[in-house]
């Protein structure tokens, strides 16, 4: 509805990452019979499609860190020095992980880096947020989303 508003792309990226994880599980666990309509979604081909979907969604995460730098910096714990530097660094990290996966430049390392970043985010940002008296529905949603994305490693 608003293609020039980056948060729209971030939302698409978040849903696409979860869909990629589900697709990767489906591709790994299901076998399709010869000539099946779902044959393209299983096996190695299905895993490649899931990896591509995952890779294409990560730059939206990185871009949101740059466009919404003030909001991202505010999420960095106040006890960390150079808070805006961390916001820029993690934005670059999301983008680099997406490019690494997309171009097959150390794809396992790129996926592991993304998972590690999101695991750290979950622990430093979202666990304290939901533990506070002022926890919102958005805080809980982001906690579950970060945790779910961080669980899929080894693309």
Tab-separated table of C-alpha atoms in Angstrom:
chain	number	residue	atom	x	y	z
A	1	UNK	CA	0.000	0.000	0.000
A	2	UNK	CA	2.903	2.353	0.669
A	3	UNK	CA	5.860	1.189	-1.459
A	4	UNK	CA	7.925	4.281	-0.712
A	5	UNK	CA	7.681	3.824	3.059
A	6	UNK	CA	10.506	1.566	4.236
A	7	UNK	CA	8.592	0.101	7.176
A	8	UNK	CA	6.311	-1.541	4.597
A	9	UNK	CA	9.332	-3.365	3.185
A	10	UNK	CA	10.492	-4.276	6.688
A	11	UNK	CA	7.111	-5.896	7.350
A	12	UNK	CA	7.328	-7.806	4.055
A	13	UNK	CA	10.869	-8.875	4.976
A	14	UNK	CA	9.771	-10.138	8.390
A	15	UNK	CA	6.972	-12.227	6.896
A	16	UNK	CA	9.254	-13.450	4.087
A	17	UNK	CA	11.896	-14.612	6.582
A	18	UNK	CA	9.320	-16.654	8.470
A	19	UNK	CA	7.952	-18.055	5.195
A	20	UNK	CA	11.498	-18.961	4.129
A	21	UNK	CA	12.022	-20.844	7.383
A	22	UNK	CA	8.773	-22.762	6.911
A	23	UNK	CA	9.682	-23.476	3.290
A	24	UNK	CA	13.136	-24.727	4.294
A	25	UNK	CA	11.559	-27.134	6.802
A	26	UNK	CA	9.055	-28.290	4.206
A	27	UNK	CA	11.803	-28.815	1.624
A	28	UNK	CA	13.889	-30.769	4.104
A	29	UNK	CA	11.168	-32.967	5.589
A	30	UNK	CA	8.855	-33.686	2.645
A	31	UNK	CA	9.386	-35.778	-0.403
A	32	UNK	CA	7.266	-35.272	-3.486
A	33	UNK	CA	6.367	-38.001	-5.925
A	34	UNK	CA	7.483	-37.768	-9.520
A	35	UNK	CA	5.299	-35.231	-11.358
A	36	UNK	CA	3.831	-33.757	-8.166
A	37	UNK	CA	2.772	-30.114	-8.242
A	38	UNK	CA	4.859	-29.509	-5.094
A	39	UNK	CA	7.979	-31.172	-6.459
A	40	UNK	CA	9.677	-27.806	-7.029
A	41	UNK	CA	9.272	-26.928	-3.332
A	42	UNK	CA	11.044	-29.958	-1.904
A	43	UNK	CA	14.553	-31.313	-1.821
A	44	UNK	CA	17.573	-29.304	-2.878
A	45	UNK	CA	15.577	-27.089	-5.236
A	46	UNK	CA	13.139	-26.179	-2.467
A	47	UNK	CA	16.013	-25.408	-0.106
A	48	UNK	CA	17.553	-23.096	-2.734
A	49	UNK	CA	14.259	-21.241	-3.151
A	50	UNK	CA	13.923	-20.869	0.649
A	51	UNK	CA	17.510	-19.602	0.869
A	52	UNK	CA	16.824	-17.071	-1.917
A	53	UNK	CA	13.677	-15.824	-0.178
A	54	UNK	CA	15.623	-15.489	3.090
A	55	UNK	CA	18.494	-13.674	1.362
A	56	UNK	CA	16.190	-11.227	-0.415
A	57	UNK	CA	14.409	-10.314	2.825
A	58	UNK	CA	17.480	-9.382	4.899
A	59	UNK	CA	18.362	-6.106	3.134
A	60	UNK	CA	14.960	-4.741	4.243
A	61	UNK	CA	16.112	-5.267	7.841
A	62	UNK	CA	19.387	-3.470	7.190
A	63	UNK	CA	17.735	-0.613	5.313
A	64	UNK	CA	15.329	-0.028	8.195
A	65	UNK	CA	18.296	0.435	10.538
A	66	UNK	CA	19.612	3.230	8.311
A	67	UNK	CA	16.307	4.936	7.561
A	68	UNK	CA	15.062	4.712	11.140
A	69	UNK	CA	18.456	5.328	12.761
A	70	UNK	CA	16.976	7.340	15.649
A	71	UNK	CA	14.519	4.569	16.548
A	72	UNK	CA	17.161	1.862	16.119
A	73	UNK	CA	19.659	3.755	18.265
A	74	UNK	CA	17.029	4.112	20.989
A	75	UNK	CA	16.741	0.299	21.139
A	76	UNK	CA	20.477	-0.146	21.797
A	77	UNK	CA	21.011	-0.562	25.556
A	78	UNK	CA	22.095	2.710	27.145
A	79	UNK	CA	25.105	1.091	28.834
A	80	UNK	CA	26.711	0.342	25.454
A	81	UNK	CA	29.008	3.058	24.088
A	82	UNK	CA	28.564	4.463	20.554
A	83	UNK	CA	24.888	3.505	20.357
A	84	UNK	CA	24.346	4.936	16.867
A	85	UNK	CA	27.484	3.104	15.711
A	86	UNK	CA	25.919	-0.176	16.817
A	87	UNK	CA	22.740	0.710	14.942
A	88	UNK	CA	24.689	1.363	11.723
A	89	UNK	CA	26.879	-1.722	12.222
A	90	UNK	CA	23.913	-4.046	12.666
A	91	UNK	CA	22.187	-2.507	9.646
A	92	UNK	CA	25.292	-3.235	7.607
A	93	UNK	CA	25.393	-6.732	9.113
A	94	UNK	CA	21.850	-7.548	8.004
A	95	UNK	CA	22.612	-6.291	4.510
A	96	UNK	CA	25.935	-8.158	4.328
A	97	UNK	CA	24.291	-11.397	5.445
A	98	UNK	CA	21.651	-11.007	2.726
A	99	UNK	CA	24.267	-10.307	0.057
A	100	UNK	CA	26.437	-13.201	1.271
A	101	UNK	CA	23.520	-15.601	1.023
A	102	UNK	CA	22.310	-14.209	-2.293
A	103	UNK	CA	25.724	-14.411	-3.964
A	104	UNK	CA	26.777	-17.629	-2.170
A	105	UNK	CA	29.702	-15.877	-0.483
A	106	UNK	CA	30.190	-17.988	2.647
A	107	UNK	CA	26.436	-18.608	2.937
A	108	UNK	CA	26.685	-20.691	6.117
A	109	UNK	CA	28.799	-18.022	7.771
A	110	UNK	CA	26.359	-15.312	6.619
A	111	UNK	CA	23.386	-17.239	8.038
A	112	UNK	CA	25.267	-17.920	11.276
A	113	UNK	CA	26.141	-14.214	11.547
A	114	UNK	CA	22.494	-13.243	11.066
A	115	UNK	CA	21.377	-15.816	13.639
A	116	UNK	CA	24.002	-14.597	16.123
A	117	UNK	CA	22.970	-10.953	15.646
A	118	UNK	CA	19.314	-11.771	16.182
A	119	UNK	CA	20.104	-13.923	19.212
A	120	UNK	CA	22.011	-10.977	20.714
A	121	UNK	CA	19.143	-8.595	19.824
A	122	UNK	CA	16.694	-10.935	21.492
A	123	UNK	CA	18.756	-11.022	24.671
A	124	UNK	CA	19.796	-7.360	24.836
A	125	UNK	CA	16.703	-5.633	23.450
A	126	UNK	CA	13.540	-7.744	23.501
A	127	UNK	CA	13.926	-9.791	26.706
A	128	UNK	CA	14.435	-6.613	28.789
A	129	UNK	CA	11.601	-4.902	26.888
A	130	UNK	CA	9.059	-7.617	27.707
A	131	UNK	CA	10.371	-7.847	31.256
A	132	UNK	CA	9.557	-4.204	31.907
A	133	UNK	CA	6.309	-2.920	33.328
A	134	UNK	CA	5.731	-0.980	30.081
A	135	UNK	CA	5.925	-4.038	27.790
A	136	UNK	CA	3.733	-3.643	24.726
A	137	UNK	CA	2.228	-6.064	22.256
A	138	UNK	CA	4.864	-4.892	19.757
A	139	UNK	CA	7.656	-5.814	22.207
A	140	UNK	CA	6.253	-9.337	22.514
A	141	UNK	CA	5.828	-9.640	18.739
A	142	UNK	CA	9.415	-8.549	18.130
A	143	UNK	CA	10.693	-10.960	20.802
A	144	UNK	CA	8.948	-13.916	19.164
A	145	UNK	CA	9.973	-12.809	15.662
A	146	UNK	CA	13.652	-12.330	16.582
A	147	UNK	CA	13.735	-15.650	18.386
A	148	UNK	CA	12.050	-17.496	15.507
A	149	UNK	CA	14.379	-16.065	12.864
A	150	UNK	CA	17.486	-16.729	14.970
A	151	UNK	CA	16.591	-20.417	15.300
A	152	UNK	CA	17.065	-21.176	11.578
A	153	UNK	CA	20.765	-21.665	10.937
A	154	UNK	CA	22.832	-23.279	8.242
A	155	UNK	CA	21.112	-22.093	5.092
